[in-house]
Short mmCIF file of C-alpha atoms in Angstrom, two decimals:
data_model
loop_
_atom_site.label_atom_id
_atom_site.label_comp_id
_atom_site.label_asym_id
_atom_site.label_seq_id
_atom_site.Cartn_x
_atom_site.Cartn_y
_atom_site.Cartn_z
CA MET T 16 28.23 -9.65 -25.27
CA ASN T 17 28.52 -8.49 -28.69
CA ALA T 18 25.57 -8.84 -31.06
CA ARG T 19 26.06 -11.29 -33.84
CA ALA T 20 27.00 -9.69 -37.05
CA PRO T 21 24.00 -9.83 -39.69
CA LEU T 22 24.48 -12.32 -42.55
CA LEU T 23 23.83 -9.43 -45.09
CA SER T 24 24.83 -5.91 -44.32
CA VAL T 25 24.17 -2.79 -46.44
CA ARG T 26 25.45 0.29 -45.28
CA GLY T 27 25.22 3.88 -46.84
CA VAL T 28 24.71 2.41 -50.36
CA ARG T 29 24.05 4.60 -53.30
CA ALA T 30 23.53 3.52 -56.86
CA GLY T 31 21.65 4.60 -59.90
CA TYR T 32 21.43 4.44 -63.71
CA GLY T 33 23.10 7.24 -65.65
CA GLY T 34 22.72 10.48 -63.93
CA VAL T 35 19.70 9.25 -61.80
CA GLU T 36 20.45 8.26 -58.33
CA ALA T 37 17.90 5.46 -57.27
CA LEU T 38 19.51 4.60 -53.81
CA ARG T 39 20.43 7.41 -51.53
CA GLY T 40 22.33 5.94 -48.61
CA VAL T 41 20.54 2.83 -47.76
CA ASP T 42 21.20 0.94 -44.49
CA LEU T 43 19.63 -2.56 -43.97
CA ASP T 44 20.47 -5.95 -42.42
CA VAL T 45 19.44 -9.50 -42.90
CA GLY T 46 20.18 -11.67 -39.94
CA ASP T 47 20.97 -15.39 -40.21
CA GLY T 48 17.61 -17.30 -40.06
CA GLU T 49 15.46 -14.30 -40.61
CA ILE T 50 12.85 -13.13 -43.08
CA VAL T 51 13.24 -9.50 -43.80
CA THR T 52 10.93 -7.65 -46.11
CA LEU T 53 11.35 -4.52 -48.01
CA ILE T 54 8.18 -2.70 -49.06
CA GLY T 55 7.39 0.62 -50.91
CA ALA T 56 5.75 1.86 -53.85
CA ASN T 57 6.55 1.40 -57.48
CA GLY T 58 9.70 3.55 -58.35
CA ALA T 59 10.95 3.57 -54.70
CA GLY T 60 14.25 1.76 -55.51
CA LYS T 61 13.42 -1.84 -54.03
CA THR T 62 14.48 -3.67 -57.27
CA THR T 63 17.49 -1.43 -57.74
CA LEU T 64 18.66 -2.24 -54.14
CA MET T 65 18.19 -6.15 -54.90
CA MET T 66 20.21 -5.65 -58.06
CA THR T 67 22.85 -3.66 -56.62
CA ILE T 68 23.38 -6.42 -53.89
CA PHE T 69 24.28 -8.64 -56.80
CA GLY T 70 26.53 -6.19 -58.48
CA ASP T 71 24.52 -4.70 -61.23
CA PRO T 72 24.27 -1.88 -61.00
CA ARG T 73 27.44 -1.18 -59.04
CA ALA T 74 27.08 0.67 -55.78
CA SER T 75 28.61 4.10 -56.29
CA ALA T 76 29.10 4.48 -52.49
CA GLY T 77 28.79 2.41 -49.34
CA GLU T 78 29.44 -1.10 -48.46
CA ILE T 79 27.63 -4.41 -49.04
CA ARG T 80 28.83 -7.37 -47.06
CA PHE T 81 27.66 -11.10 -46.97
CA ASP T 82 28.80 -13.15 -43.99
CA GLY T 83 31.64 -10.57 -43.44
CA ARG T 84 32.75 -10.38 -47.02
CA ASP T 85 32.64 -7.15 -49.19
CA LEU T 86 30.68 -7.67 -52.24
CA THR T 87 30.95 -4.31 -53.69
CA LYS T 88 33.53 -5.21 -56.27
CA LEU T 89 32.76 -8.77 -56.92
CA PRO T 90 31.32 -10.04 -60.26
CA THR T 91 27.76 -11.27 -60.13
CA HIS T 92 28.66 -14.96 -60.57
CA GLU T 93 31.16 -14.68 -57.64
CA ILE T 94 28.64 -13.23 -55.57
CA ALA T 95 26.22 -16.08 -56.33
CA LYS T 96 28.99 -18.71 -55.50
CA LEU T 97 29.09 -17.27 -51.93
CA GLY T 98 25.49 -18.61 -51.18
CA LEU T 99 23.15 -15.97 -52.40
CA ALA T 100 20.42 -16.85 -54.88
CA GLN T 101 17.77 -14.42 -56.42
CA SER T 102 14.40 -15.06 -57.84
CA PRO T 103 13.90 -11.94 -59.92
CA GLU T 104 10.86 -9.91 -60.65
CA GLY T 105 9.09 -11.17 -63.71
CA ARG T 106 10.31 -14.68 -62.95
CA ARG T 107 12.58 -14.82 -66.05
CA VAL T 108 12.39 -18.65 -66.50
CA PHE T 109 14.10 -20.08 -69.40
CA ALA T 110 11.04 -20.17 -71.77
CA ARG T 111 12.09 -22.88 -74.25
CA MET T 112 13.61 -25.22 -71.64
CA SER T 113 11.62 -27.87 -69.74
CA VAL T 114 11.01 -27.40 -66.14
CA ARG T 115 13.75 -30.07 -65.21
CA GLU T 116 16.27 -28.15 -67.50
CA ASN T 117 15.50 -24.92 -65.73
CA LEU T 118 16.14 -26.66 -62.49
CA GLN T 119 19.45 -28.11 -63.89
CA MET T 120 20.42 -24.48 -64.76
CA GLY T 121 19.85 -23.56 -61.17
CA ALA T 122 21.90 -26.40 -59.97
CA MET T 123 24.97 -25.49 -61.63
CA LEU T 124 26.46 -23.45 -58.92
CA ALA T 125 26.08 -26.44 -56.58
CA GLY T 126 28.10 -28.54 -58.70
CA GLY T 127 25.53 -31.09 -59.63
CA ALA T 128 26.54 -33.68 -56.88
CA HIS T 129 23.24 -33.38 -55.24
CA PHE T 130 21.08 -32.85 -58.34
CA SER T 131 18.84 -35.84 -57.86
CA GLN T 132 18.34 -35.37 -54.26
CA ASP T 133 17.68 -31.54 -54.64
CA LEU T 134 15.34 -32.19 -57.62
CA GLU T 135 13.02 -34.44 -55.46
CA ARG T 136 13.10 -31.81 -52.83
CA MET T 137 11.76 -29.29 -55.28
CA PHE T 138 9.02 -31.60 -56.35
CA ALA T 139 8.14 -32.21 -52.73
CA ILE T 140 7.90 -28.43 -52.03
CA PHE T 141 6.14 -27.68 -55.44
CA PRO T 142 4.25 -30.80 -56.50
CA ARG T 143 2.93 -28.99 -59.64
CA LEU T 144 6.37 -28.84 -60.92
CA LYS T 145 6.76 -32.64 -60.80
CA GLU T 146 3.63 -32.84 -62.90
CA ARG T 147 5.15 -30.34 -65.37
CA ALA T 148 8.69 -31.74 -65.38
CA GLY T 149 8.86 -32.16 -69.20
CA GLN T 150 6.94 -29.15 -69.96
CA ARG T 151 8.56 -25.86 -71.45
CA GLY T 152 8.79 -23.10 -68.90
CA GLY T 153 7.15 -20.59 -71.20
CA THR T 154 3.93 -22.62 -71.41
CA LEU T 155 3.46 -22.60 -67.42
CA SER T 156 0.99 -20.54 -65.73
CA GLY T 157 2.24 -17.41 -64.03
CA GLY T 158 1.80 -19.17 -60.58
CA GLU T 159 3.67 -22.22 -61.98
CA GLN T 160 6.37 -20.03 -63.31
CA GLN T 161 6.92 -18.27 -59.99
CA MET T 162 7.17 -21.75 -58.32
CA LEU T 163 9.79 -22.67 -60.96
CA ALA T 164 11.73 -19.36 -60.48
CA ILE T 165 11.96 -19.87 -56.71
CA ALA T 166 12.85 -23.74 -57.08
CA ARG T 167 15.55 -22.77 -59.58
CA ALA T 168 17.13 -20.37 -57.04
CA LEU T 169 16.92 -23.10 -54.17
CA MET T 170 18.72 -25.58 -56.47
CA SER T 171 21.96 -23.53 -55.90
CA ARG T 172 21.62 -24.38 -52.16
CA PRO T 173 21.74 -20.78 -51.02
CA ARG T 174 22.29 -19.49 -47.59
CA LEU T 175 20.22 -16.25 -48.53
CA LEU T 176 17.26 -16.38 -50.86
CA MET T 177 16.27 -13.08 -52.38
CA LEU T 178 13.00 -12.70 -54.04
CA ASP T 179 11.68 -9.51 -56.01
CA GLU T 180 7.77 -9.35 -56.10
CA PRO T 181 6.96 -13.11 -55.92
CA SER T 182 3.32 -12.50 -55.69
CA LEU T 183 2.98 -9.95 -58.53
CA GLY T 184 0.23 -10.94 -60.89
CA LEU T 185 -0.78 -14.11 -59.02
CA ALA T 186 -4.23 -15.04 -57.92
CA PRO T 187 -4.59 -14.48 -54.09
CA LEU T 188 -4.65 -18.15 -53.43
CA VAL T 189 -1.62 -18.89 -55.33
CA ALA T 190 0.10 -15.92 -53.61
CA ARG T 191 -0.84 -17.21 -50.27
CA GLN T 192 0.70 -20.68 -51.28
CA ILE T 193 3.96 -18.94 -52.10
CA PHE T 194 4.21 -17.27 -48.82
CA GLU T 195 3.61 -20.34 -46.92
CA VAL T 196 6.36 -22.05 -48.89
CA LEU T 197 8.59 -19.25 -47.90
CA ARG T 198 7.64 -19.59 -44.12
CA ASP T 199 8.31 -23.34 -44.34
CA LEU T 200 11.85 -22.83 -45.80
CA ASN T 201 12.60 -20.31 -43.31
CA ARG T 202 11.65 -22.73 -40.55
CA ASP T 203 14.17 -25.17 -42.10
CA GLY T 204 17.01 -22.42 -41.63
CA LEU T 205 16.78 -20.60 -44.87
CA SER T 206 17.44 -16.75 -44.60
CA VAL T 207 15.00 -14.83 -46.92
CA PHE T 208 15.10 -11.19 -48.13
CA LEU T 209 11.83 -10.30 -49.66
CA VAL T 210 10.93 -7.41 -51.93
CA GLU T 211 7.15 -7.10 -52.15
CA GLN T 212 4.24 -4.69 -52.83
CA ASN T 213 1.73 -7.02 -50.97
CA ALA T 214 2.39 -5.33 -47.78
CA PHE T 215 -0.11 -7.47 -45.65
CA HIS T 216 1.45 -10.74 -46.52
CA ALA T 217 4.94 -9.45 -46.54
CA LEU T 218 4.88 -7.74 -43.18
CA SER T 219 2.70 -10.86 -41.77
CA LEU T 220 5.63 -13.26 -42.64
CA ALA T 221 8.65 -11.05 -41.81
CA HIS T 222 10.64 -11.08 -38.58
CA ARG T 223 11.55 -7.55 -39.41
CA ALA T 224 10.80 -5.08 -42.17
CA TYR T 225 11.82 -1.82 -43.90
CA VAL T 226 9.88 0.93 -45.77
CA MET T 227 11.65 2.59 -48.78
CA VAL T 228 10.55 5.81 -50.16
CA ASN T 229 12.34 7.55 -53.01
CA GLY T 230 15.57 5.55 -52.53
CA GLU T 231 15.85 5.90 -48.78
CA ILE T 232 14.76 3.80 -45.76
CA THR T 233 12.25 5.66 -43.94
CA LEU T 234 10.84 3.13 -41.47
CA SER T 235 12.17 -0.03 -39.88
CA GLY T 236 10.90 -2.39 -37.28
CA GLY T 237 9.22 -5.88 -36.59
CA GLY T 238 7.04 -7.04 -39.28
CA ARG T 239 3.83 -7.08 -37.49
CA GLU T 240 5.01 -3.75 -35.71
CA LEU T 241 4.97 -1.98 -38.94
CA LEU T 242 1.76 -3.73 -39.89
CA ALA T 243 0.07 -2.09 -37.11
CA ARG T 244 1.38 1.45 -37.76
CA ARG T 245 -1.28 3.77 -39.11
CA GLU T 246 1.00 5.53 -41.70
CA VAL T 247 1.99 2.01 -43.25
CA ARG T 248 -1.64 0.98 -43.27
CA ALA T 249 -2.55 4.24 -44.86
CA ALA T 250 0.06 4.15 -47.58
CA TYR T 251 0.32 0.40 -48.41
CA LEU T 252 -3.00 -1.31 -47.32
CA GLU T 253 -5.20 1.28 -48.78
CA GLY T 254 -7.03 2.08 -45.54
CA GLY T 255 -7.49 -1.49 -44.34
CA LEU T 256 -7.75 -5.10 -44.94
#
């Protein structure tokens, strides 16, 4: 029996900025219903990979497929329409818009027909956002902004949610809450691709994981399998928990 094709497939992808090559032949898969995490040091190329999947920068070589469709020449807005959504590094909420207006922006790709239903779902997932519905995004705490960034991405009803450093700058308790939400969303069927420096939480959460060093994948395996590896613990967990 042939194995099922991955939902997201990255093969031999190279990309960079100007004359600097940031990705050097990356191979990576995210299966339907999986949580896959990518860890690595600052500057390893993790964010570049996530941005390249969305078409900015463009891959200079290789292939990126989502549900069998080649993404490498599609504009970003067309990629998003296929069922990918991104919660970017730094959250990038619309600072002058209210929480509700931010969520309306996220719902545009879904056409708005299910806005009220989806809004109530986001408020159930993130009760704090319901309390802050009329508050400007720029006045929220860091944790609240991260919740808003994830909820805004979910409003497009994606098949694959891509998150770049969702725990960055958050208090440990808030970071744990974010990871618990991701686990619950995945149990409901959402596929997740997670770029994250918090290796312990990311690897504990992931079905499978990859390690990136200098634009190349150097290790891959089950999340807890990599968590147990001595070289991963030494490099990314500072010798222990």
